[in-house]
Short mmCIF file of C-alpha atoms in Angstrom, two decimals:
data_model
loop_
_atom_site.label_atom_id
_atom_site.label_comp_id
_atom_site.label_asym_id
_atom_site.label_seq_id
_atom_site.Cartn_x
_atom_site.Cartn_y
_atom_site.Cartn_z
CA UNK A 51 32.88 -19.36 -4.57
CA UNK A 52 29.43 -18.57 -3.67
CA UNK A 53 26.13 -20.60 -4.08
CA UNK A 54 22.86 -19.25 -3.51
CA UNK A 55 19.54 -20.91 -3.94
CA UNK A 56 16.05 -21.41 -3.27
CA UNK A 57 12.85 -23.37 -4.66
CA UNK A 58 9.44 -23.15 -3.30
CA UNK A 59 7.40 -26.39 -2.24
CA UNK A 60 4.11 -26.82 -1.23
CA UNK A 61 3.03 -23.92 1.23
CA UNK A 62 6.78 -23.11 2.07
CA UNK A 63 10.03 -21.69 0.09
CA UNK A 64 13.42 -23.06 1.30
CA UNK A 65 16.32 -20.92 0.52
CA UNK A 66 19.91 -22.35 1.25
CA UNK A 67 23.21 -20.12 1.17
CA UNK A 68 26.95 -21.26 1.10
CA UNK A 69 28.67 -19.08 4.32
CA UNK A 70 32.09 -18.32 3.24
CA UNK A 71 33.74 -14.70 3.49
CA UNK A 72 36.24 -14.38 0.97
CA UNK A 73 38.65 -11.77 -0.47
CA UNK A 74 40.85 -12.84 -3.53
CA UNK A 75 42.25 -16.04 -2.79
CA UNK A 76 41.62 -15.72 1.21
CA UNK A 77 39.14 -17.63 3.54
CA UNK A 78 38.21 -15.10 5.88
CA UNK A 79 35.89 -16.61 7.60
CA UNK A 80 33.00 -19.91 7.05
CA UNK A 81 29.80 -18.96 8.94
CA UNK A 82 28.84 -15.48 7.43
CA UNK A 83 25.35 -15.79 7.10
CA UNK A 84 24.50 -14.41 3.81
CA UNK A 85 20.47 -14.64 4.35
CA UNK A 86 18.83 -11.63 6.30
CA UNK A 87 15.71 -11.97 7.53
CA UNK A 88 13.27 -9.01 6.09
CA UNK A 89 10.64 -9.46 8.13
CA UNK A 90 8.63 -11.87 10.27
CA UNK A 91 7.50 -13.59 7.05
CA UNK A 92 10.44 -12.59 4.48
CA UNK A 93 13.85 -13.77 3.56
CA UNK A 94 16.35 -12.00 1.40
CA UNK A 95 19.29 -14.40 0.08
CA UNK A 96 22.15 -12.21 -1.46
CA UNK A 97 25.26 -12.91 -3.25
CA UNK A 98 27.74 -10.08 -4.26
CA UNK A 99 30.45 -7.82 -3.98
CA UNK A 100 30.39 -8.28 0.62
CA UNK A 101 30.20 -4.42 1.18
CA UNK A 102 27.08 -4.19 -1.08
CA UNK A 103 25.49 -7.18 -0.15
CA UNK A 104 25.36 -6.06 3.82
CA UNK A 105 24.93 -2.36 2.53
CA UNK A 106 21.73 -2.81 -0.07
CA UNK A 107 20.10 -5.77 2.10
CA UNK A 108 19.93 -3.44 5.31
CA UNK A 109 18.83 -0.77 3.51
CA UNK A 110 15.75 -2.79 2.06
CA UNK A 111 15.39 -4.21 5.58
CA UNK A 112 14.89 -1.52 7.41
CA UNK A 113 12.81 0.52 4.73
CA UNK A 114 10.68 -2.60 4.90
CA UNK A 115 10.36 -1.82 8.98
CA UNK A 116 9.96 1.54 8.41
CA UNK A 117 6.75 1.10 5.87
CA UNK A 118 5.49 -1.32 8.89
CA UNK A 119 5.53 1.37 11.44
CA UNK A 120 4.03 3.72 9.11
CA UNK A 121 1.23 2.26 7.78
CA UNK A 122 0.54 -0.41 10.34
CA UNK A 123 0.88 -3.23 7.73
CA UNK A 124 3.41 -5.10 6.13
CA UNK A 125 4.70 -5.00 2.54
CA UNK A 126 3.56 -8.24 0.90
CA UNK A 127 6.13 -10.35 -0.67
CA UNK A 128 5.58 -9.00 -4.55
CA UNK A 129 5.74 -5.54 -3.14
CA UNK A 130 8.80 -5.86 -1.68
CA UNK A 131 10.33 -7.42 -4.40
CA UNK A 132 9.41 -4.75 -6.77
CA UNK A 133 10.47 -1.99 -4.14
CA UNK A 134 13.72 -3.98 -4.07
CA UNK A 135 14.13 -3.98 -8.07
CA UNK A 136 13.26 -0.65 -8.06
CA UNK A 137 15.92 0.73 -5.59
CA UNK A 138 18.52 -1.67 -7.70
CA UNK A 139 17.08 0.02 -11.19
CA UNK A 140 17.00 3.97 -9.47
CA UNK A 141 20.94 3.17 -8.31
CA UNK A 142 22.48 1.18 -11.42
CA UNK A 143 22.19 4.54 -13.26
CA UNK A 144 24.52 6.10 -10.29
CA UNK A 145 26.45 4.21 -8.06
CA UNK A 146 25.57 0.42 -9.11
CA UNK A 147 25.14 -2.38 -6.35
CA UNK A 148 27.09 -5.44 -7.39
CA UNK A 149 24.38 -7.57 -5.53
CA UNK A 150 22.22 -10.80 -6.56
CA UNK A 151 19.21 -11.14 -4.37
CA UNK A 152 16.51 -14.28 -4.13
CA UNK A 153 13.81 -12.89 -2.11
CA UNK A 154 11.31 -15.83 -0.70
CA UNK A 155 8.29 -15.10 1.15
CA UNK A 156 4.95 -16.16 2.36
CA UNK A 157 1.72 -14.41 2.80
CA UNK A 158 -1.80 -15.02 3.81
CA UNK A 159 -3.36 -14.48 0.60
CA UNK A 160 -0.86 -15.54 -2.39
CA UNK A 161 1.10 -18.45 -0.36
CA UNK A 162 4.80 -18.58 -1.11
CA UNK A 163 6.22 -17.05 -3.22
CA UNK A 164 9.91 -16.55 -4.74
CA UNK A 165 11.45 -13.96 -6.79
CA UNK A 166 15.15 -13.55 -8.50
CA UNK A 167 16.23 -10.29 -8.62
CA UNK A 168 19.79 -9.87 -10.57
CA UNK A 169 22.17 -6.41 -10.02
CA UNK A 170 21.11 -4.99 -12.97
CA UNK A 171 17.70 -5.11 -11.74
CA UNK A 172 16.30 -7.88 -13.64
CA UNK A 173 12.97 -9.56 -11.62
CA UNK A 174 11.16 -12.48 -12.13
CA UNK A 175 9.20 -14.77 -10.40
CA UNK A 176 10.36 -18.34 -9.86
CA UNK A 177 9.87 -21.50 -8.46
CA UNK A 178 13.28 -22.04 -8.27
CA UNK A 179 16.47 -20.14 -8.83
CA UNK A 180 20.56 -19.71 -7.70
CA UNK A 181 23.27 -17.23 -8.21
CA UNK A 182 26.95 -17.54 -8.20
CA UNK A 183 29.24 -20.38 -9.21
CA UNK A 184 27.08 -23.06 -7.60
CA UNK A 185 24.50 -22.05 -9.85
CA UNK A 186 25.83 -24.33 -13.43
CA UNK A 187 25.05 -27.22 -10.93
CA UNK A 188 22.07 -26.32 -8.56
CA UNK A 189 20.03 -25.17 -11.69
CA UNK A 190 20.52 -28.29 -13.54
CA UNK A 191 19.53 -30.45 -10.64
CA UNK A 192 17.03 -28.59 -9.42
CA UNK A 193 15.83 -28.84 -13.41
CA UNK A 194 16.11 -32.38 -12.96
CA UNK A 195 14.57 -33.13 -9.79
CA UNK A 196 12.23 -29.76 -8.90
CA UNK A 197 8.30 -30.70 -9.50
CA UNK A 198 5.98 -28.59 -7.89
CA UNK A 199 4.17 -29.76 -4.85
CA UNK A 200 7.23 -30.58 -2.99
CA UNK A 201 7.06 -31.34 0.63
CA UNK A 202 9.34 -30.39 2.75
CA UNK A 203 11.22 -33.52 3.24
CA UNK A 204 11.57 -33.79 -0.67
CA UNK A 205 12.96 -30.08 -0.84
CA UNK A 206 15.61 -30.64 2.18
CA UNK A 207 16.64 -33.84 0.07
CA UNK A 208 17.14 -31.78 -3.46
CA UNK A 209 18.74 -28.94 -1.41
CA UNK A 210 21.49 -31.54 0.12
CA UNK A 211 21.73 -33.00 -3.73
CA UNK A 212 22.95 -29.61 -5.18
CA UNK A 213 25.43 -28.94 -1.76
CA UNK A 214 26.74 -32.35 -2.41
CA UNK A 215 27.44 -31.78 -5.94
CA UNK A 216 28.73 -28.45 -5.42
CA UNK A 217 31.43 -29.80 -3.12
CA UNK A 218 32.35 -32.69 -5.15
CA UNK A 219 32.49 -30.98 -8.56
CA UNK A 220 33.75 -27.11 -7.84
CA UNK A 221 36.98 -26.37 -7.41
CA UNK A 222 36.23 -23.52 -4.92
CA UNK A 223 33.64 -25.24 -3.01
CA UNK A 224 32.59 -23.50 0.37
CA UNK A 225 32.95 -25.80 2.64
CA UNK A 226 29.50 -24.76 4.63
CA UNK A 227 26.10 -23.97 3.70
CA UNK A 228 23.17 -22.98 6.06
CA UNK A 229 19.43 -23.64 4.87
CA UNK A 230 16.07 -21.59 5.62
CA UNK A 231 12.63 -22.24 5.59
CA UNK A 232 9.62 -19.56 5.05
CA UNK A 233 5.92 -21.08 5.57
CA UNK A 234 2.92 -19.65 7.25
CA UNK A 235 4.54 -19.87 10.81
CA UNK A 236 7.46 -17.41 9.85
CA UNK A 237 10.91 -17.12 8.65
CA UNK A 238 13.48 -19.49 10.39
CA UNK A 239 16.24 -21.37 10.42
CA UNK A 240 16.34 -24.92 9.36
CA UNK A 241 19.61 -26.45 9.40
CA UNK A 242 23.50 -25.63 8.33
CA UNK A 243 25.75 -28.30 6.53
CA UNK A 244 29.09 -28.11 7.79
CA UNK A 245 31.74 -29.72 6.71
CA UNK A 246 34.60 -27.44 8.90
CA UNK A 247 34.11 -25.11 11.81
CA UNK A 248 35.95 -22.27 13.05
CA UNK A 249 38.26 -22.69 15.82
CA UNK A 250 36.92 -21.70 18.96
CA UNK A 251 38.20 -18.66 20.23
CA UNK A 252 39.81 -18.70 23.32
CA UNK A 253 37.68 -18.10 26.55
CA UNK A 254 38.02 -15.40 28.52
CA UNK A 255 39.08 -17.44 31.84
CA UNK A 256 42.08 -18.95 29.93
CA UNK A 257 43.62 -15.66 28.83
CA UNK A 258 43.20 -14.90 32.18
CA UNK A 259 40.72 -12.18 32.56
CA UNK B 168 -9.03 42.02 18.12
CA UNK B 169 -8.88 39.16 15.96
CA UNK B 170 -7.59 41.36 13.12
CA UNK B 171 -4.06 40.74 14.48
CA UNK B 172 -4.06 36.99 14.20
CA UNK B 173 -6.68 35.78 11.34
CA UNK B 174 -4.13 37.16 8.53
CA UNK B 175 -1.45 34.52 8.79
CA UNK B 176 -2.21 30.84 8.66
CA UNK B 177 0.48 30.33 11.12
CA UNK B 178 0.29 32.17 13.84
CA UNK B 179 -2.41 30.73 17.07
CA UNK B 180 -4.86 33.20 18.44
CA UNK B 181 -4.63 33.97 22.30
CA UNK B 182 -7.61 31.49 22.27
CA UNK B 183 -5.34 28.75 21.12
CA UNK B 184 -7.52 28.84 17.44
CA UNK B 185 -6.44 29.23 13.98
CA UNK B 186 -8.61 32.04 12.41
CA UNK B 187 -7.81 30.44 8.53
CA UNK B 188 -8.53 27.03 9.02
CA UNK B 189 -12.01 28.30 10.04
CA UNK B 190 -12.63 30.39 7.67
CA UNK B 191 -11.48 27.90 5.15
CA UNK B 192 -14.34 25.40 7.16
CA UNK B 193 -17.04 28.12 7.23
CA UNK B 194 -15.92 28.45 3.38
CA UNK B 195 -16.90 24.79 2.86
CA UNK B 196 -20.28 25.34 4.61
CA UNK B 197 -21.56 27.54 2.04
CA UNK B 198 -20.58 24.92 -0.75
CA UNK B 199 -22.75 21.95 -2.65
CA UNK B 200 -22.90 18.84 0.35
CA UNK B 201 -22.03 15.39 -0.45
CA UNK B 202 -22.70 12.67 1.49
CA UNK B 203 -20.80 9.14 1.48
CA UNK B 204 -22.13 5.77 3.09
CA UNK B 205 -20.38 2.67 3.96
CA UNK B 206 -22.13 -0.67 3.06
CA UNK B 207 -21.54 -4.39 3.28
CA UNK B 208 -20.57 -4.44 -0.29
CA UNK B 209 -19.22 -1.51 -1.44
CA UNK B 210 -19.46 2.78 -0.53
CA UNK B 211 -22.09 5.22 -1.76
CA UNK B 212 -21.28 9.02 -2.45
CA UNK B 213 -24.24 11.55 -3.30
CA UNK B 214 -23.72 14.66 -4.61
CA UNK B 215 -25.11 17.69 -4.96
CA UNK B 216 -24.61 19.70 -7.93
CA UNK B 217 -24.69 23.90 -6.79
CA UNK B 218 -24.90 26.27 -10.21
CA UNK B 219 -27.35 25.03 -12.89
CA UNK B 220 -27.81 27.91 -14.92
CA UNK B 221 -29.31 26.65 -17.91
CA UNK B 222 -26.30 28.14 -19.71
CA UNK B 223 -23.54 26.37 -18.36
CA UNK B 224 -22.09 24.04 -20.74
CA UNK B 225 -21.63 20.72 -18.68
CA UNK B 226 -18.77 19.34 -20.12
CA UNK B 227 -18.00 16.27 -17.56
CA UNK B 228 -20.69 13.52 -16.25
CA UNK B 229 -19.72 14.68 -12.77
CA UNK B 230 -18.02 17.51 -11.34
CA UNK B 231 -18.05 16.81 -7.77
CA UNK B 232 -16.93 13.36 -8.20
CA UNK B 233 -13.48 12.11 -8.84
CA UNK B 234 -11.79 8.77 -9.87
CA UNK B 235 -8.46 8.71 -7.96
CA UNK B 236 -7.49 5.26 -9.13
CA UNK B 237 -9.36 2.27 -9.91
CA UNK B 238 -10.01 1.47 -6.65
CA UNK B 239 -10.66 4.70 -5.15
CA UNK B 240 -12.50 8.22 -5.72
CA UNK B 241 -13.82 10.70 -4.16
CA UNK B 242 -16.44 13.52 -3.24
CA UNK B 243 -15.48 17.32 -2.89
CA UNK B 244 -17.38 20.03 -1.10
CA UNK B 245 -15.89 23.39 -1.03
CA UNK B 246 -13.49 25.48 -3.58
CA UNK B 247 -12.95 23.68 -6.83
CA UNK B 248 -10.07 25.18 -7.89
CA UNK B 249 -8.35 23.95 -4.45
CA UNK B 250 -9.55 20.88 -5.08
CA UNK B 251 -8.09 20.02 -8.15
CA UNK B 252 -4.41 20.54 -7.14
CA UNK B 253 -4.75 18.14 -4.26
CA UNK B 254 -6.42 15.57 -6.31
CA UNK B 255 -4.23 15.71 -9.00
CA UNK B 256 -1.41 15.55 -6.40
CA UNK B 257 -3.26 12.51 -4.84
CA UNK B 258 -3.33 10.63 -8.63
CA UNK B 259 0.49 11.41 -8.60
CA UNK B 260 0.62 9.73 -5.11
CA UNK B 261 -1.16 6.62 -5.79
CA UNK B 262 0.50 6.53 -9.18
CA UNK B 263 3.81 6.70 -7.93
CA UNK B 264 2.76 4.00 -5.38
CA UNK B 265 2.10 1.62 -8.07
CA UNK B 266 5.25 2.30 -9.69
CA UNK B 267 7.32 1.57 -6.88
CA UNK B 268 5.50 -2.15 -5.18
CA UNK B 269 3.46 -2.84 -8.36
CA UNK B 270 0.09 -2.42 -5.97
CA UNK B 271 -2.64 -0.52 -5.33
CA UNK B 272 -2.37 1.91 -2.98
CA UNK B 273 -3.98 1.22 0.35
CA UNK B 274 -6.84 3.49 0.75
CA UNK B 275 -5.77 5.40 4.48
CA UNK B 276 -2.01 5.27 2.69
CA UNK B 277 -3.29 8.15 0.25
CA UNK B 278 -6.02 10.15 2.58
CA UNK B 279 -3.04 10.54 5.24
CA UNK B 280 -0.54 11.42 2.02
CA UNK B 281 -2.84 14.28 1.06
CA UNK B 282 -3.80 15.20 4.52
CA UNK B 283 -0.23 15.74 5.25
CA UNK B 284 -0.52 18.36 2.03
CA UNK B 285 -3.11 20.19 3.62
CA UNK B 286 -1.90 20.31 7.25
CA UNK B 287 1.39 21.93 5.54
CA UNK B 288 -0.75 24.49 4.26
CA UNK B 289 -1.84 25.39 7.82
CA UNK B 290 1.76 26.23 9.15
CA UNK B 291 4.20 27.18 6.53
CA UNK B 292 4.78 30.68 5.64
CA UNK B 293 2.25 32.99 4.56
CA UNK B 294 0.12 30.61 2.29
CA UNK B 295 -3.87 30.02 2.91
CA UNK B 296 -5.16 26.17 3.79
CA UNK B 297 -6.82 24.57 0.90
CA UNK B 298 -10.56 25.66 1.20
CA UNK B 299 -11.73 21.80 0.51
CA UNK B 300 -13.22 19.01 2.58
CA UNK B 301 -12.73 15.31 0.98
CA UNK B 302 -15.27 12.39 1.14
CA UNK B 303 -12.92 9.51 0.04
CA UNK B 304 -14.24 6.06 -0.78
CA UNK B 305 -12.12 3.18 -1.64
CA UNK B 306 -11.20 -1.13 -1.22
CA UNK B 307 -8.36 -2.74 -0.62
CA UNK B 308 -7.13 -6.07 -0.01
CA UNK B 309 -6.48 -5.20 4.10
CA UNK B 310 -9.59 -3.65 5.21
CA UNK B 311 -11.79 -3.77 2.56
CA UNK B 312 -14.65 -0.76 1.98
CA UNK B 313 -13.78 2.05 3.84
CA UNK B 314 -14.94 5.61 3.73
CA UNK B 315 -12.67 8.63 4.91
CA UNK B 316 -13.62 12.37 5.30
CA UNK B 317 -10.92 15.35 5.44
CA UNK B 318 -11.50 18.58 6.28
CA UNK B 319 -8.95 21.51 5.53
CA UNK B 320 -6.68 21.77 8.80
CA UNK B 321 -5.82 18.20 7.43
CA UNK B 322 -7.71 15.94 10.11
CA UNK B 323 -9.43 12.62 8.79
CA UNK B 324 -10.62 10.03 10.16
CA UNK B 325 -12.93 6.58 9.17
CA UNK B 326 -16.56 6.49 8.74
CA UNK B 327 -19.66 4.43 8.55
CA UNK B 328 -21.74 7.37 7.11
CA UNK B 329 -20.89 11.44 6.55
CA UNK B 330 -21.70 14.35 5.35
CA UNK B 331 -19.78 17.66 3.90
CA UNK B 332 -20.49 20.79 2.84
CA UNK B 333 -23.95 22.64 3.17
CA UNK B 334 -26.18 21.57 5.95
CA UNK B 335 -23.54 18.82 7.10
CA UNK B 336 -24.30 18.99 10.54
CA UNK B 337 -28.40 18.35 9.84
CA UNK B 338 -27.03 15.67 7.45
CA UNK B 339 -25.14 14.33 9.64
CA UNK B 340 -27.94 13.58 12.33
CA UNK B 341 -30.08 12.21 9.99
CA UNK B 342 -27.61 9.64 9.10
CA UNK B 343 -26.94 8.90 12.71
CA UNK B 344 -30.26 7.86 13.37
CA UNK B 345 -31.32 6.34 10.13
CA UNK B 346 -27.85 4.12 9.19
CA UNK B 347 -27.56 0.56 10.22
CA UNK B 348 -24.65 -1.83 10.42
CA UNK B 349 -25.39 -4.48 8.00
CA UNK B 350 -27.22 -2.17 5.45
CA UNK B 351 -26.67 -2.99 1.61
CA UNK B 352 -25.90 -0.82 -1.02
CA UNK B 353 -29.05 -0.29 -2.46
CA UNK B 354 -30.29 0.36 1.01
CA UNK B 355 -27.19 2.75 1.62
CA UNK B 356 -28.12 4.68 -2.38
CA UNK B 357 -31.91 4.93 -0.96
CA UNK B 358 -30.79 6.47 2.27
CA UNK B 359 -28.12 8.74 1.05
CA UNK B 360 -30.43 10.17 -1.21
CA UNK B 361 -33.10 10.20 1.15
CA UNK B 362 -31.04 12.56 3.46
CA UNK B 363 -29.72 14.89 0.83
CA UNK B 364 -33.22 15.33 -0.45
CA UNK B 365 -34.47 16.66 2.83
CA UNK B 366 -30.97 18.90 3.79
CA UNK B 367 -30.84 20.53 0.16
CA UNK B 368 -32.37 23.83 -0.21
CA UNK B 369 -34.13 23.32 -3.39
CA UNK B 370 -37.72 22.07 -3.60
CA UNK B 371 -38.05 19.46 -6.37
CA UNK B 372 -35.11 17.29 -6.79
CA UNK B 373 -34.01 15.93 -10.39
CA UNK B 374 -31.15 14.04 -11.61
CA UNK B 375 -29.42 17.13 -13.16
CA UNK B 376 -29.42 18.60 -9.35
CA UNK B 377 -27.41 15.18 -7.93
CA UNK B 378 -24.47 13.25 -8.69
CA UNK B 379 -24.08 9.62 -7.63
CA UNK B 380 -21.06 7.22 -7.81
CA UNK B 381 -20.51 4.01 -5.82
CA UNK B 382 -16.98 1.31 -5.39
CA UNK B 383 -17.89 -1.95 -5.20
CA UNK B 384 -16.81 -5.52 -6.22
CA UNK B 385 -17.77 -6.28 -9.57
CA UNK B 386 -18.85 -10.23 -9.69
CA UNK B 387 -14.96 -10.94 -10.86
CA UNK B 388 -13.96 -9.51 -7.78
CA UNK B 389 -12.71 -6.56 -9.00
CA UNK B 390 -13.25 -3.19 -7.67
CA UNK B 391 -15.36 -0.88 -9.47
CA UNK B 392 -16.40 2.72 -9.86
CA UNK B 393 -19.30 3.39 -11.13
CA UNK B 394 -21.16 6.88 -11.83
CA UNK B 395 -24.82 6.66 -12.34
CA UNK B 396 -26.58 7.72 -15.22
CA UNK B 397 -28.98 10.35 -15.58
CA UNK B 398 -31.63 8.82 -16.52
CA UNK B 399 -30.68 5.74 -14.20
CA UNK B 400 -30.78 8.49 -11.45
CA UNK B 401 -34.30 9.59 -12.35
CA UNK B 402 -35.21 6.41 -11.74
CA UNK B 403 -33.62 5.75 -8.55
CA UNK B 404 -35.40 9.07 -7.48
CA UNK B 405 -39.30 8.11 -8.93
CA UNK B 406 -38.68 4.30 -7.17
CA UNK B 407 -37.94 5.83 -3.81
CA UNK B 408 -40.78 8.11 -4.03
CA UNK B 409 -38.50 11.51 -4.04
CA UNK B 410 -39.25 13.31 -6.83
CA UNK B 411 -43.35 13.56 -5.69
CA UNK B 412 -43.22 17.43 -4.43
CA UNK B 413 -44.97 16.49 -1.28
CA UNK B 414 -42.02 14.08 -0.33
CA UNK B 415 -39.58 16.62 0.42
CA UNK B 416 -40.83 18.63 3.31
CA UNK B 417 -38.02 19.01 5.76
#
């Protein structure tokens, strides 16, 4: 079931996401990428219901782009988390999102920064947080092992702890995970940890087209 | 001719010009002036206060100057009444901006917001255009001190020095040729009051005639606004030699 988690280090956040699409009891698919990149210095990491997650995290996306265009600047990291909360807070009174979001980012003047914001629009600011099942062990290691200051090395390590004890002590266990990094260069991709791929689908030339 | 085109806001004259809007300006010229400089550390408005009957009850400190939020005000020139919808609609705006990212607003964020108001005003159905020109004056964390001036067909735009109301235009060509990049605050309070004192049609000038209000960074680092004091104002005026009769000869 999913697992999503982050911790910030010393000038960068790292957030890391299991990549499993599931419905009921039914792999769908294990490289859904579950963290969507806000903007050039912004991720959002989101667990939840799969229509709501895609749903609510474009929507903040592109009203993040759309504040860019107007006003020439970007949102900084707090601002866009509390815009986030606050479109969570305005819909739970109507037509709730069922969505968990970590929202790590990195700007000029504050540094990084990470927030947890919950679907009923809880928001706090953390140095390290996760959502899901994977959460009774990442938050206990991380609790365990997290000091501030960390370099990146150190944070990769302490990310690969809490995969490794995911998969060895949940029963549901996703079997991949794919990490990101925010620092002053930009958002990016850092690595994925899997442990099965998907089947290649079959090329064109051998069906014959 | 005219007749047939200045009664609606809305409609262009076969000069391509919108009778209203220039009424509304020419109403503005006949109003108090105000002048706003930009220094390195912070923005200067000046004032200058039209009715003093000795019988009006002055209830506020200023009335030409207005706190938008704590990092921004302004200076109005033109009809009061006009004014205070838009700036009470502009306290809503950068209220509401708050509430939603938790920030100040960014000072050009709220001019445009309540320029938008007043460009409205200048094509939809019927309704005048708000007879007021703006001096705003504000920090943020992006650009710093900036000052902004509106005018009612809802045009802005950035500047290092300007002048509404009465006897802009004369204002306004003293400050060309007396402001400096670089100048100071104090340098920018002596100036501003310097030019108002020579564009303003009465002959002695007091501290009951002005009104002056600066932004800047308070040592903390956090932005102020600060209205001066009467008798802080007297002051200023007696220091820079303004208030000796033969000093004001224009």
């Amino acid at each position: 079931m999913e697992c999503v988690f982050g911790l910030v280090g010393d000038g960068f956040v790292i957030v890391a996401s299991d990549t499993s699409a599931v419905n009921s009891i039914l792999v769908h698919k294990t490289n859904e990428d579950k963290i969507m990149k806000l903007d050039s210095h912004k991720f959002v990491a989101a667990s939840g219901e799969s229509g709501d997650r895609v749903q609510f995290t474009e929507y903040i996306q592109k009203n993040v782009a759309l504040y860019q265009f107007r006003n020439g600047i970007p949102l900084t990291t707090a601002a866009a988390a509390n815009f986030t909360r606050g479109e969570l807070a305005t819909a739970l009174r109507k037509n709730p999102y069922m969505v968990n979001i970590l929202l790590a980012g990195h700007d000029k003047e504050t540094g990084p920064s990470l927030y947890y914001i919950d679907y009923i629009a809880t928001l706090h600011k953390v140095d390290k947080g996760a959502f899901g099942y994977g959460s009774f062990f990442c938050l206990s290691l991380m609790d365990r092992h997290y000091h501030s200051g960390m370099s990146v090395e150190e944070a990769i390590e302490l990310v690969d702890k809490c995969i490794k004890e995911i998969q060895s002590r949940l029963v549901v266990a996703p079997p991949n995970f794919v990490i990101k990094i925010v620092d002053r260069d930009g958002a990016r991709e850092y690595a994925w940890r899997e442990s099965v791929k998907d089947t290649p689908t079959a090329q064109p030339e051998a069906l014959g087209v | 001719m005219s007749r047939r085109y200045d009664s609606r806001t809305t409609i262009f004259s076969p000069e391509g010009r919108l009778y209203q809007v220039e009424y509304a300006m020419e109403a503005i010229g006949n109003a108090g002036s105000a002048i706003g400089i930009l220094s390195k550390d912070g923005v200067v408005l000046v004032g200058e206060k039209k009715v003093t009957s000795k019988l009006l009850q002055t209830s506020t400190s200023t009335e030409k100057m207005y706190k938008i939020d704590d990092h921004l005000a302004c200076a109005v020139a033109g009809i009061m009444s006009d004014a205070n919808i838009l700036i009470n609609t502009a306290r809503i705006q950068a209220q509401r901006y708050t509430f939603s990212y938790q920030e100040p607003m960014p000072v050009e964020q709220l001019v445009q917001s309540l320029c938008d108001t007043k460009q409205g005003y200048t094509q939809f159905g019927g309704l005048r255009p708000f007879g007021v020109s703006f001096l705003f004056a504000g920090w943020d964390k992006n650009y710093g001190f900036q000052l902004y001036m509106s005018d009612p067909s809802g045009n802005y735009a950035g500047w290092k020095a300007g002048a509404i109301g009465a006897n802009n235009q004369a204002a306004q060509s003293m400050l060309k040729q007396d402001y400096k990049d670089e100048i100071t605050r104090e340098e920018a309070v002596q100036l501003a009051l310097k030019v108002l004192s020579k564009t303003m049609d009465s002959t002695s000038l007091t501290s009951e005639k002005l009104e002056l209000a600066e932004v800047f960074l308070s040592p903390s680092g956090n932005v102020k606004y600060q209205v001066c004091s009467p008798d802080a104002l007297s002051k200023l005026l007696v220091k820079f030699g303004l208030t000796q009769p033969a000093a004001e000869t224009s």
